[in-house]
């Protein structure tokens, strides 16, 4: 958990330029400590399954695409 949290803080601190950051850690259903074991959203405790990808698409990718149209 410490490694995950530390890495997330480095990314979201804005010290490095990114085109787009999907801050899954900010998601109350998928990003909090231990939620990677929730098989509703995760296939293997790391990678998302179809439901998880659909959630991320609706929360992050679709709004970003629409904002840049």
Short mmCIF file of C-alpha atoms in Angstrom, two decimals:
data_model
loop_
_atom_site.label_atom_id
_atom_site.label_comp_id
_atom_site.label_asym_id
_atom_site.label_seq_id
_atom_site.Cartn_x
_atom_site.Cartn_y
_atom_site.Cartn_z
CA UNK A 1 0.00 0.00 0.00
CA UNK A 2 2.84 2.39 0.78
CA UNK A 3 4.34 1.91 -2.70
CA UNK A 4 0.98 2.46 -4.40
CA UNK A 5 0.29 5.59 -2.40
CA UNK A 6 3.77 7.00 -2.92
CA UNK A 7 3.68 6.39 -6.65
CA UNK A 8 0.22 7.94 -6.96
CA UNK A 9 1.38 11.04 -5.08
CA UNK A 10 4.35 11.45 -7.43
CA UNK A 11 2.10 11.29 -10.48
CA UNK A 12 -0.62 13.59 -9.20
CA UNK A 13 1.77 16.17 -7.73
CA UNK A 14 2.25 17.64 -11.19
CA UNK A 15 6.06 17.53 -11.11
CA UNK A 16 6.13 15.85 -14.50
CA UNK A 17 4.16 16.88 -17.57
CA UNK A 18 1.54 14.42 -18.75
CA UNK A 19 -1.01 14.79 -21.49
CA UNK A 20 -3.64 13.03 -19.43
CA UNK A 21 -3.72 11.37 -16.01
CA UNK A 22 -6.39 8.89 -15.02
CA UNK A 23 -6.37 9.21 -11.25
CA UNK A 24 -7.97 5.88 -10.38
CA UNK A 25 -6.89 6.38 -6.76
CA UNK A 26 -9.45 9.17 -6.48
CA UNK A 27 -12.30 6.85 -7.44
CA UNK A 28 -14.23 5.81 -4.32
CA UNK A 29 -15.18 2.43 -5.80
CA UNK A 30 -11.94 1.39 -7.46
CA UNK A 31 -9.05 3.42 -6.12
CA UNK A 32 -8.95 3.09 -2.38
CA UNK A 33 -6.61 0.75 -0.50
CA UNK A 34 -7.65 -2.87 -0.85
CA UNK A 35 -10.25 -2.30 -3.54
CA UNK A 36 -8.09 -4.03 -6.11
CA UNK A 37 -9.42 -7.29 -4.65
CA UNK A 38 -12.98 -6.37 -5.66
CA UNK A 39 -13.77 -8.76 -8.50
CA UNK A 40 -16.59 -6.51 -9.66
CA UNK A 41 -13.94 -4.22 -11.17
CA UNK A 42 -10.64 -6.13 -11.15
CA UNK A 43 -9.72 -9.34 -12.95
CA UNK A 44 -6.54 -10.22 -11.06
CA UNK A 45 -5.98 -7.65 -8.27
CA UNK A 46 -4.17 -5.38 -10.73
CA UNK A 47 -5.86 -5.24 -14.13
CA UNK A 48 -9.43 -4.12 -14.61
CA UNK A 49 -12.09 -6.40 -16.04
CA UNK A 50 -14.82 -5.29 -18.47
CA UNK A 51 -16.89 -3.63 -15.73
CA UNK A 52 -13.85 -1.79 -14.40
CA UNK A 53 -12.88 -0.59 -17.87
CA UNK A 54 -16.43 0.57 -18.52
CA UNK A 55 -16.37 2.56 -15.28
CA UNK A 56 -13.02 4.19 -16.10
CA UNK A 57 -14.20 4.99 -19.63
CA UNK A 58 -17.32 6.71 -18.35
CA UNK A 59 -15.52 8.64 -15.62
CA UNK A 60 -12.35 9.69 -17.40
CA UNK A 61 -12.00 8.94 -21.08
CA UNK A 62 -15.39 9.88 -22.49
CA UNK A 63 -15.51 13.25 -20.66
CA UNK A 64 -11.96 14.02 -21.81
CA UNK A 65 -12.79 13.21 -25.41
CA UNK A 66 -15.98 15.28 -25.31
CA UNK A 67 -14.14 18.20 -23.69
CA UNK A 68 -11.68 18.29 -26.57
CA UNK A 69 -14.17 18.06 -29.43
#
